[in-house]
PDB file of C-alpha atoms and ligand atoms in Angstrom:
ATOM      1  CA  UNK A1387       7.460 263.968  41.886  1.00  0.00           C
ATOM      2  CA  UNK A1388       9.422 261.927  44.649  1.00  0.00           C
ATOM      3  CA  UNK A1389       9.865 264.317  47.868  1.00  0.00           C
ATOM      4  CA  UNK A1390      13.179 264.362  49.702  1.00  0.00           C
ATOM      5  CA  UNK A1391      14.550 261.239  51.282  1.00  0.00           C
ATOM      6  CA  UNK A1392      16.815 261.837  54.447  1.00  0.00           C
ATOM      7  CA  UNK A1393      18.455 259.015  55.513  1.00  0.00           C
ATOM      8  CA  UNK A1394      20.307 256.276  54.102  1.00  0.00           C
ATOM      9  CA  UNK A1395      18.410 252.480  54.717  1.00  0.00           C
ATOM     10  CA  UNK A1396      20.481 251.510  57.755  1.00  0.00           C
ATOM     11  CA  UNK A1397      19.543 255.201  59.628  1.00  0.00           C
ATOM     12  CA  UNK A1398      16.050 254.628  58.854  1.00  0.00           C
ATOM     13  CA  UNK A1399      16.207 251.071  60.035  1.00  0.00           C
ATOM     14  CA  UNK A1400      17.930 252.137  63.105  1.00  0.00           C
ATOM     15  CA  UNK A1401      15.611 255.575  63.339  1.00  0.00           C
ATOM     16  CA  UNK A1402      12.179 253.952  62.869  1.00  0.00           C
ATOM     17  CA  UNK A1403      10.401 253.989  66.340  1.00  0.00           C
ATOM     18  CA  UNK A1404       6.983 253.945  67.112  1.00  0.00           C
ATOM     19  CA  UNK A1405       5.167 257.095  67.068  1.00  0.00           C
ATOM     20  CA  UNK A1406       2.795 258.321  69.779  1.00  0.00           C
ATOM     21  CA  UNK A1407       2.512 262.165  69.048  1.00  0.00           C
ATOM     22  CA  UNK A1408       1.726 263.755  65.884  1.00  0.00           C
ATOM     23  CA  UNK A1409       1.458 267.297  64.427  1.00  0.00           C
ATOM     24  CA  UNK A1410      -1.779 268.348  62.813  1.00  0.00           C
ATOM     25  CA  UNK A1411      -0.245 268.495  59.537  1.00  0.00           C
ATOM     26  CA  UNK A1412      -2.079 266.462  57.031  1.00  0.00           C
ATOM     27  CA  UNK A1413       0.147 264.163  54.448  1.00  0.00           C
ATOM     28  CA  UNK A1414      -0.398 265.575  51.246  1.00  0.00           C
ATOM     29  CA  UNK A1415      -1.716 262.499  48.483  1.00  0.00           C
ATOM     30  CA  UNK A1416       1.487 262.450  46.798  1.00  0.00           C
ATOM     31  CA  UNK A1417       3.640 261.462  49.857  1.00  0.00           C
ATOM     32  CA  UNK A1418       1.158 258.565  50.582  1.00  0.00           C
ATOM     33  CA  UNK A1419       0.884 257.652  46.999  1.00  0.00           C
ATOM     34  CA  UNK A1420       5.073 257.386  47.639  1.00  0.00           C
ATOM     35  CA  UNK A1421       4.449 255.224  50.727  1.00  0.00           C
ATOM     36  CA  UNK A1422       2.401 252.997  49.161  1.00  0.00           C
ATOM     37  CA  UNK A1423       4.682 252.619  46.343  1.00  0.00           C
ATOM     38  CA  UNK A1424       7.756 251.763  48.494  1.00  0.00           C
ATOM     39  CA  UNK A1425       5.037 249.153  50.166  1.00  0.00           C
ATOM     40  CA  UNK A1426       4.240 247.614  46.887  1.00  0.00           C
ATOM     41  CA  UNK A1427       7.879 247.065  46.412  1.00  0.00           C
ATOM     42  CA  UNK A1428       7.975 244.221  49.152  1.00  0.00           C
ATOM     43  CA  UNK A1429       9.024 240.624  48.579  1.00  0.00           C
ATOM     44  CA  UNK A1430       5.459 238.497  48.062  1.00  0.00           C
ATOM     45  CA  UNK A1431       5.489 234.830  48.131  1.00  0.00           C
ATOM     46  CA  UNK A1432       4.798 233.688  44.190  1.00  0.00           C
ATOM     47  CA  UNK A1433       4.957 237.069  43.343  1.00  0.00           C
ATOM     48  CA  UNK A1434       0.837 237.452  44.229  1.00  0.00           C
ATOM     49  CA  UNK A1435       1.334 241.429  45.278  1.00  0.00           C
ATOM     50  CA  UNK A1436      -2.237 240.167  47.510  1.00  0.00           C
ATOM     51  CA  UNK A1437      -1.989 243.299  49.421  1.00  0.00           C
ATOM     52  CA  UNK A1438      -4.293 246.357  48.836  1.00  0.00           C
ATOM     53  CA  UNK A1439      -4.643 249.420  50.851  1.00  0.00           C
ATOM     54  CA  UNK A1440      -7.324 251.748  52.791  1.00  0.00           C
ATOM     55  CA  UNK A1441      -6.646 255.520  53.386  1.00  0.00           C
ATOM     56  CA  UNK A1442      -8.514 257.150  56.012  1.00  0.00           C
ATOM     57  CA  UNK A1443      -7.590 261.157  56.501  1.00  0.00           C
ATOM     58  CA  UNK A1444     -10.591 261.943  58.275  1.00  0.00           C
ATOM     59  CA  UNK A1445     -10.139 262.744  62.163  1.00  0.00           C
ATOM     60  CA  UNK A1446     -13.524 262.379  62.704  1.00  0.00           C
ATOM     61  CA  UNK A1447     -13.851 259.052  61.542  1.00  0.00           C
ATOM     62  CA  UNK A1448     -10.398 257.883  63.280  1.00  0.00           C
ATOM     63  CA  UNK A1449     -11.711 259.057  66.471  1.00  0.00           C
ATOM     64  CA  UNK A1450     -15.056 257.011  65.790  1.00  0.00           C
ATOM     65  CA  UNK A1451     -13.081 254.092  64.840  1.00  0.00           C
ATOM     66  CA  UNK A1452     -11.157 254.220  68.116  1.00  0.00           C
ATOM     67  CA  UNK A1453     -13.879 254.712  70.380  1.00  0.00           C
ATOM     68  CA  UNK A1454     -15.328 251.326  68.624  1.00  0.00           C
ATOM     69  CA  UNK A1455     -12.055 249.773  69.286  1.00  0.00           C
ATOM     70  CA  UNK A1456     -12.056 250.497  72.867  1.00  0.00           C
ATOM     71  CA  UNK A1457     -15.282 248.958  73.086  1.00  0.00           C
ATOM     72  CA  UNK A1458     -14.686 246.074  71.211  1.00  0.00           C
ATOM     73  CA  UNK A1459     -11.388 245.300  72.968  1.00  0.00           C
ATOM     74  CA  UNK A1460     -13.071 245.861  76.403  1.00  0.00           C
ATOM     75  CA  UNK A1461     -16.224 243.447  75.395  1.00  0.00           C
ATOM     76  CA  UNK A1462     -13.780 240.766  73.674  1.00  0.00           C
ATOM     77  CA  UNK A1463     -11.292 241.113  76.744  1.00  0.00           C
ATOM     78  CA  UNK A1464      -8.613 241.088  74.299  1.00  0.00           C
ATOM     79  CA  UNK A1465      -6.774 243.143  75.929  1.00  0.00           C
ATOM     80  CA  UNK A1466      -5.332 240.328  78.036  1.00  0.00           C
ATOM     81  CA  UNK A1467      -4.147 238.358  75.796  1.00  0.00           C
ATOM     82  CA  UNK A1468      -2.790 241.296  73.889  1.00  0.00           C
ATOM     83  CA  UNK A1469      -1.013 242.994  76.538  1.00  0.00           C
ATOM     84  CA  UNK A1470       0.390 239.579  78.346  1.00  0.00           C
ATOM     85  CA  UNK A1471       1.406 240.924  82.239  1.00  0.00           C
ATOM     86  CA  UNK A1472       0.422 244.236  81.752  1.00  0.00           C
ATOM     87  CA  UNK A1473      -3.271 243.880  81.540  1.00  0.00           C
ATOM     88  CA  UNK A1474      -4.244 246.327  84.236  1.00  0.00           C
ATOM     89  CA  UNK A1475      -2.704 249.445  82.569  1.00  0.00           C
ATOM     90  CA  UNK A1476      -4.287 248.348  79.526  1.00  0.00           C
ATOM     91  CA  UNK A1477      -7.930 247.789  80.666  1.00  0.00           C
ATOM     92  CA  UNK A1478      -7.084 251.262  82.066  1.00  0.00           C
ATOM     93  CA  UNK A1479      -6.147 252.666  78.934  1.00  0.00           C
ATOM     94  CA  UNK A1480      -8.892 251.027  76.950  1.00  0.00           C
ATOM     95  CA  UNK A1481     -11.179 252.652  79.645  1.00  0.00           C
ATOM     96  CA  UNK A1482      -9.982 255.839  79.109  1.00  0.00           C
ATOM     97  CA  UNK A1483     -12.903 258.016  76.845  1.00  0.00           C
ATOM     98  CA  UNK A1484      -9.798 260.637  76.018  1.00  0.00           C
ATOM     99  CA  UNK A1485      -7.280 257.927  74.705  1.00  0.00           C
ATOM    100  CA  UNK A1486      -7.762 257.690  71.095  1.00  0.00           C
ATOM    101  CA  UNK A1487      -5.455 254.238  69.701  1.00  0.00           C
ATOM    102  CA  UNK A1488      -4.795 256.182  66.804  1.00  0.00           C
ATOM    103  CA  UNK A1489      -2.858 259.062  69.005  1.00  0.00           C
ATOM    104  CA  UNK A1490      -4.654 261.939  66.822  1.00  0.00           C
ATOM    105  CA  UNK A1491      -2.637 260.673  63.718  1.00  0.00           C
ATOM    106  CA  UNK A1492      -4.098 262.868  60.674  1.00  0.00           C
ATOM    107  CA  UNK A1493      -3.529 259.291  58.348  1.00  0.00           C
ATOM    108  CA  UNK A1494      -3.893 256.219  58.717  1.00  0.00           C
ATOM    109  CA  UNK A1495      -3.209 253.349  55.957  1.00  0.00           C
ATOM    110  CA  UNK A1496      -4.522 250.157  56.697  1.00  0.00           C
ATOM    111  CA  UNK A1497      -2.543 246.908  54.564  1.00  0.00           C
ATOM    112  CA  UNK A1498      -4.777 244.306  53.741  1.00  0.00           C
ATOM    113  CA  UNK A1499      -6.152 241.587  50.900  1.00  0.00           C
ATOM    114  CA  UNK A1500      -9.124 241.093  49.020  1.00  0.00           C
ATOM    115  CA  UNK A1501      -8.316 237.336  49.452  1.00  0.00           C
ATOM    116  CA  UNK A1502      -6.653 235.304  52.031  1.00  0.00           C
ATOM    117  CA  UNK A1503      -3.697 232.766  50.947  1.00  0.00           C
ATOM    118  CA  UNK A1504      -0.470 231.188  53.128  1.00  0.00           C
ATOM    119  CA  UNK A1505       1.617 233.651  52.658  1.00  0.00           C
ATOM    120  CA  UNK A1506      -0.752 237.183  52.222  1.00  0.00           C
ATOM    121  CA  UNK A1507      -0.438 238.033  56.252  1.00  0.00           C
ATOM    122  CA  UNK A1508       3.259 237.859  55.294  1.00  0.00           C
ATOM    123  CA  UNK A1509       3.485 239.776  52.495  1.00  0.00           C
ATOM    124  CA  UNK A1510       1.191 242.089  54.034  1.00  0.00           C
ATOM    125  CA  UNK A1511       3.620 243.071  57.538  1.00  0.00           C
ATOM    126  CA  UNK A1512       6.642 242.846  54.706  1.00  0.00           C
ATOM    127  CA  UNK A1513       5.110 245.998  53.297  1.00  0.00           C
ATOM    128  CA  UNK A1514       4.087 247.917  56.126  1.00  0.00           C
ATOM    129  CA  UNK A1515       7.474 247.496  57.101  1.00  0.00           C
ATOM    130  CA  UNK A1516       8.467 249.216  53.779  1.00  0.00           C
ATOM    131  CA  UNK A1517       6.352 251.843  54.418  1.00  0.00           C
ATOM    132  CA  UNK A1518       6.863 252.541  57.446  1.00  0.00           C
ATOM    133  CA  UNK A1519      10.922 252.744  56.624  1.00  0.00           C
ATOM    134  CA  UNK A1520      10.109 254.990  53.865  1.00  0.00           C
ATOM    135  CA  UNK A1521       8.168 257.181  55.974  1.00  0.00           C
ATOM    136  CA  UNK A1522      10.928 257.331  58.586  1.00  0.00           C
ATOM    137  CA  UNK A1523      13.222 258.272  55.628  1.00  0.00           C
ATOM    138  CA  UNK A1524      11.205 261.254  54.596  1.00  0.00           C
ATOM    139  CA  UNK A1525      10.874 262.512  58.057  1.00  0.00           C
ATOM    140  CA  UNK A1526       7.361 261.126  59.035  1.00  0.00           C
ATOM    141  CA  UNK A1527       6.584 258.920  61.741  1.00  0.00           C
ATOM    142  CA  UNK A1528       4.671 256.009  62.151  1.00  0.00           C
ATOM    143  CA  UNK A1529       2.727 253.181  64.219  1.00  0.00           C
ATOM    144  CA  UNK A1530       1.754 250.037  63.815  1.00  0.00           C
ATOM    145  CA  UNK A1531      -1.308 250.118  65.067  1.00  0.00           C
ATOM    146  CA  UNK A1532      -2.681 246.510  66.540  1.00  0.00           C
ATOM    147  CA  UNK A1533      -5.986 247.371  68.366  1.00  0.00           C
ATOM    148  CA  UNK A1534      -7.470 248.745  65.256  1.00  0.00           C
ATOM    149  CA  UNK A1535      -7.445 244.783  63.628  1.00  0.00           C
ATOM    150  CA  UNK A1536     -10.600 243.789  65.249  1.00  0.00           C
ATOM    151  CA  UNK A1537     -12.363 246.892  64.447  1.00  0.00           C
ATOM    152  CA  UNK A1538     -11.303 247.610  61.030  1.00  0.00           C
ATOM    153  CA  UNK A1539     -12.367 243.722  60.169  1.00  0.00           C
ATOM    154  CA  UNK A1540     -16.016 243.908  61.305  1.00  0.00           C
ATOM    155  CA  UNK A1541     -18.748 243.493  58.519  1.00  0.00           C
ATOM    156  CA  UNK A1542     -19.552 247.251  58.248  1.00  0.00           C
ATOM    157  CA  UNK A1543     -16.361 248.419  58.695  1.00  0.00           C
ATOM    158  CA  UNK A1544     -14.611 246.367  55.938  1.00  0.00           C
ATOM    159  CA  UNK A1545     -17.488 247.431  53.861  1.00  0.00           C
ATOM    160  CA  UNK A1546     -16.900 251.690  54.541  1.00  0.00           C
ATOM    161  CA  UNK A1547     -13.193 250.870  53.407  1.00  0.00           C
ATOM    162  CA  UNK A1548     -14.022 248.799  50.438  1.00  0.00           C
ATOM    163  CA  UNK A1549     -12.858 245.567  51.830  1.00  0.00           C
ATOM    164  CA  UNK A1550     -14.344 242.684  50.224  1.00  0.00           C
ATOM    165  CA  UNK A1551     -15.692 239.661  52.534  1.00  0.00           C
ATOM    166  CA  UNK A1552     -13.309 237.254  51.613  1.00  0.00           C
ATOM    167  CA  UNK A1553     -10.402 239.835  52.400  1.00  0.00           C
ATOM    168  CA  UNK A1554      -8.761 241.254  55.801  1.00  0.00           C
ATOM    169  CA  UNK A1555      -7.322 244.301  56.854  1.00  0.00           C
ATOM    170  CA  UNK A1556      -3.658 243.251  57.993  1.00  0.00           C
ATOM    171  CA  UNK A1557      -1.815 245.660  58.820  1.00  0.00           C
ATOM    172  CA  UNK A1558      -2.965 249.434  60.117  1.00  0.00           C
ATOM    173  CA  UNK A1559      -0.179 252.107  60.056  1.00  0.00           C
ATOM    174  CA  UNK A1560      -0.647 255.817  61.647  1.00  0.00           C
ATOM    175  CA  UNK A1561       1.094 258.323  59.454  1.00  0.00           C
ATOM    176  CA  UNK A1562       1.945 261.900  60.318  1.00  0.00           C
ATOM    177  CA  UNK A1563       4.723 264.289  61.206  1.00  0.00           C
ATOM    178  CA  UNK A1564       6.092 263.572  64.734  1.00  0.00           C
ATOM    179  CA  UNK A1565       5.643 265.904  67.609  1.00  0.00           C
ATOM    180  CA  UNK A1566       8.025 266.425  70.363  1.00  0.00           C
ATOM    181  CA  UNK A1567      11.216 264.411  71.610  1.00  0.00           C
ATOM    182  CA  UNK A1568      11.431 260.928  69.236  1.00  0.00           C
ATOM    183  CA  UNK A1569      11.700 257.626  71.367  1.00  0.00           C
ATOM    184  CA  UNK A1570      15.197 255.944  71.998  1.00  0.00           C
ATOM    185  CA  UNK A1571      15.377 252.572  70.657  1.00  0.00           C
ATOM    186  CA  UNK A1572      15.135 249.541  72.609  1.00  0.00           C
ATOM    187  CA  UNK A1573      16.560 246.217  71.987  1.00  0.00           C
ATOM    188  CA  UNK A1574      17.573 243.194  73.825  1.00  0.00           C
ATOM    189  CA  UNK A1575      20.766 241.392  72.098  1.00  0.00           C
ATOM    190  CA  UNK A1576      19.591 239.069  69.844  1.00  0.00           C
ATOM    191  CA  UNK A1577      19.348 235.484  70.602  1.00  0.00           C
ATOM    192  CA  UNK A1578      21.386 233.140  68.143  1.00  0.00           C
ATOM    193  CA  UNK A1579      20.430 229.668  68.954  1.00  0.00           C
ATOM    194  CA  UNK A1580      22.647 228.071  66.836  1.00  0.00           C
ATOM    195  CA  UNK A1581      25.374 229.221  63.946  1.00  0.00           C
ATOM    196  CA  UNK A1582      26.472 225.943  62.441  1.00  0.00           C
ATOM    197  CA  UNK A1583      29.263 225.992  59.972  1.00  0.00           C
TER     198      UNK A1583
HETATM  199  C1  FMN B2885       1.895 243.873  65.134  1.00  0.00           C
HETATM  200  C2  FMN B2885       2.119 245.128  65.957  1.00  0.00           C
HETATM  201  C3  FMN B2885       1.047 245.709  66.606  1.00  0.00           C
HETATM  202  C4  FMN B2885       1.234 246.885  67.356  1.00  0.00           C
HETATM  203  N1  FMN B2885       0.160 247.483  67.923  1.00  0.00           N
HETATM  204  C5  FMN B2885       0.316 248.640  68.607  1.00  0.00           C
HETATM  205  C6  FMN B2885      -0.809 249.341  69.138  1.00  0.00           C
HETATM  206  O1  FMN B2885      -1.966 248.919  69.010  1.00  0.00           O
HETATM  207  N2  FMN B2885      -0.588 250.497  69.811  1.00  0.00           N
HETATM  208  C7  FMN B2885       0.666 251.018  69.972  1.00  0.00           C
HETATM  209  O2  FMN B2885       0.796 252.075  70.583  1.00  0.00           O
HETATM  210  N3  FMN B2885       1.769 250.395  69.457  1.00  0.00           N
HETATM  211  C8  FMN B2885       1.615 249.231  68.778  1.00  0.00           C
HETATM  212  N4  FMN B2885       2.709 248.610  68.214  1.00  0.00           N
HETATM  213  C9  FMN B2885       4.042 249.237  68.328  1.00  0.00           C
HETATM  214  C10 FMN B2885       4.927 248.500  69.338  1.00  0.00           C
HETATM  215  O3  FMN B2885       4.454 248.749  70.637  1.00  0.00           O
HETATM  216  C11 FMN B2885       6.371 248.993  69.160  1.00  0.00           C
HETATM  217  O4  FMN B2885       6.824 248.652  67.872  1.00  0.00           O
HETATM  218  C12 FMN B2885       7.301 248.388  70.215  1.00  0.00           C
HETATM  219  O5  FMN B2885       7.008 248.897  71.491  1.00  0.00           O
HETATM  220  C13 FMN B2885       8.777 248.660  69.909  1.00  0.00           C
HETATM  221  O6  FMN B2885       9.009 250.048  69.838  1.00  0.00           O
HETATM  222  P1  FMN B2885       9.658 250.714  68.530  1.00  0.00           P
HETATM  223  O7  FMN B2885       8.779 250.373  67.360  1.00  0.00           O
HETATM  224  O8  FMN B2885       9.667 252.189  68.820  1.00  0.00           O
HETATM  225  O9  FMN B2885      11.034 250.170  68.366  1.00  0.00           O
HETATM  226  C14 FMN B2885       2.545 247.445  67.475  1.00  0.00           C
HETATM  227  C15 FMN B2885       3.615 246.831  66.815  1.00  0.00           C
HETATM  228  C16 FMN B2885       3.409 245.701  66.061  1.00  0.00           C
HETATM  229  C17 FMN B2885       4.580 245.081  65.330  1.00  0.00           C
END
């Protein structure tokens, strides 16, 4: 059974924001088996469908996986890089023991491959994007969540999730049902650097 969309595409488009606050509801396996569905449904170069999918509901375990991400970040100085200008607030963040990257998100589903390819990184962000549009749609928020990449693609972590060698994990989204005030959206105008006709 589908649950209730709320919003058209354009209001989930224009609704989607990053999620930093969650309730402790936990997503019942039917509403991620929908997410993943409306993932699935993304374009993918010569119609591969390379992606494949990791569920983690386990607090415990996300917490883990963020205090190894911390770490990791701090050791591999990524941070820098990541954060470009703002790298003393993040070293401070990363440094904090009570920040958990996952924001004490009940769910997290992590888009990745069992084999890599030109286009599968693509495909990959196409449908998280679904997802994470779908999940907006239903009422549930959502983050890309970028510090968890380095963690979630070392030897024994790929194995935990069942991620082959050859394969990657691409693309981590946080899902759960926001908490408090949602964020305003943010945009620059876009730059058109040409419009020939
Ligand atoms: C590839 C990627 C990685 C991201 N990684 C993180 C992350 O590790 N932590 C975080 O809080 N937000 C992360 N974000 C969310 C962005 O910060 C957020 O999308 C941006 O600030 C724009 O805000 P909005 O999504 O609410 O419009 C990531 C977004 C993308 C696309």
């Amino acid at each position: 059974m589908l649950t209730e969309t709320k919003l058209d595409t354009i209001s989930a488009i224009r609704n989607r924001r990053a999620i930093r606050s969650y309730g402790p509801e936990r997503l019942e396996k039917h509403v991620v088996e929908e997410l993943i569905d409306a993932a699935i449904q993304a374009p993918t170069a010569v119609h591969r469908e390379p992606w494949a999918f990791a569920v983690i509901q386990n607090r415990e375990r996300l917490r883990k996986y963020s205090d190894e991400a911390k770490a990791l970040l701090l050791a591999q100085q990524q941070a820098t890089s990541f954060f470009e200008g703002h790298e003393p607030q993040a070293l401070a963040v990363l440094s904090d023991p009570e920040f958990n990257i996952f924001y004490d998100a009940g769910t997290l589903i992590v888009i990745g491959c069992t084999a890599g390819g030109p286009f599968v990184e693509a495909d990959c962000w196409l449908a998280a994007e679904n997802l994470m549009l779908a999940a907006t749609a239903k009422g549930y928020g959502t983050c890309c969540i970028g510090f968890a990449v380095g963690i979630l693609n070392t030897p024994d972590v790929k194995r935990e999730l069942g991620i082959p060698e050859a394969g990657a994990a691409v693309a981590p989204i946080i899902v759960g049902v926001p908490k408090g005030p949602l964020p305003a959206g943010v945009r620059k105008p876009p730059v058109i650097l040409s419009w020939l006709s």
